[in-house]
Short mmCIF file of C-alpha atoms in Angstrom, two decimals:
data_model
loop_
_atom_site.label_atom_id
_atom_site.label_comp_id
_atom_site.label_asym_id
_atom_site.label_seq_id
_atom_site.Cartn_x
_atom_site.Cartn_y
_atom_site.Cartn_z
CA MET A 756 126.12 61.93 89.64
CA LEU A 757 129.12 64.21 89.60
CA ASN A 758 131.01 64.69 92.77
CA LYS A 759 130.96 68.20 94.24
CA HIS A 760 134.72 68.56 93.70
CA TYR A 761 134.35 67.81 90.00
CA ILE A 762 131.73 70.52 89.61
CA TYR A 763 134.14 73.06 91.13
CA LEU A 764 136.92 71.84 88.84
CA ILE A 765 134.77 72.02 85.72
CA THR A 766 133.42 75.47 86.62
CA THR A 767 136.90 76.80 87.34
CA THR A 768 138.24 75.36 84.08
CA ILE A 769 135.43 76.90 82.04
CA LEU A 770 135.94 80.31 83.66
CA PHE A 771 139.69 80.09 83.07
CA VAL A 772 139.18 79.27 79.38
CA VAL A 773 136.71 82.16 78.98
CA ILE A 774 139.17 84.59 80.59
CA VAL A 775 142.06 83.36 78.42
CA VAL A 776 140.00 83.70 75.22
CA TYR A 777 138.73 87.15 76.17
CA SER A 778 142.24 88.33 77.08
CA SER A 779 143.59 86.99 73.78
CA VAL A 780 140.96 88.92 71.82
CA ILE A 781 141.82 92.11 73.69
CA TYR A 782 145.55 91.53 73.14
CA ALA A 783 145.06 90.90 69.41
CA LYS A 784 143.12 94.17 68.97
CA TRP A 785 145.32 96.26 71.28
CA ASP A 786 147.33 98.10 68.60
CA ASN A 787 144.48 98.81 66.19
CA GLN A 788 144.27 102.47 65.23
CA LEU A 789 141.21 104.39 66.36
CA ASP A 790 139.11 106.48 64.03
CA PRO A 791 139.61 110.13 65.10
CA SER A 792 135.85 110.78 64.93
CA ASP A 793 135.25 107.93 67.41
CA ALA A 794 137.90 109.21 69.81
CA ALA A 795 136.88 112.88 69.66
CA VAL A 796 135.68 114.33 72.95
CA GLU A 797 134.18 117.76 73.40
CA ILE A 798 134.59 119.35 76.80
CA ASN A 799 132.45 122.33 77.75
CA LEU A 800 133.55 124.01 80.93
CA PRO A 801 131.43 126.68 82.59
CA VAL A 802 132.66 130.25 82.44
CA ILE A 803 133.49 131.46 85.93
CA GLU A 804 133.37 135.11 86.87
CA TRP A 805 136.30 135.28 89.27
CA ASN A 806 135.37 138.72 90.62
CA LYS A 807 132.38 137.22 92.43
CA TYR A 808 134.62 134.74 94.21
CA LEU A 809 137.46 137.13 94.96
CA ASP A 810 135.11 139.39 96.94
CA LEU A 811 134.08 136.62 99.36
CA SER A 812 135.42 136.75 102.88
CA LYS A 813 138.33 134.43 103.58
#
């Protein structure tokens, strides 16, 4: 049976390899151009009637 220390070593090595692979994929795709329709954001802000707020006591 595997020693407890070997299980920690194997688990840590697997996690390290997964992180390195994932980071490499992100780095390789970092400079890809985005489609403008995918990056478009519509912001709808409420219209505020300032006169209601200016009349409040300070």
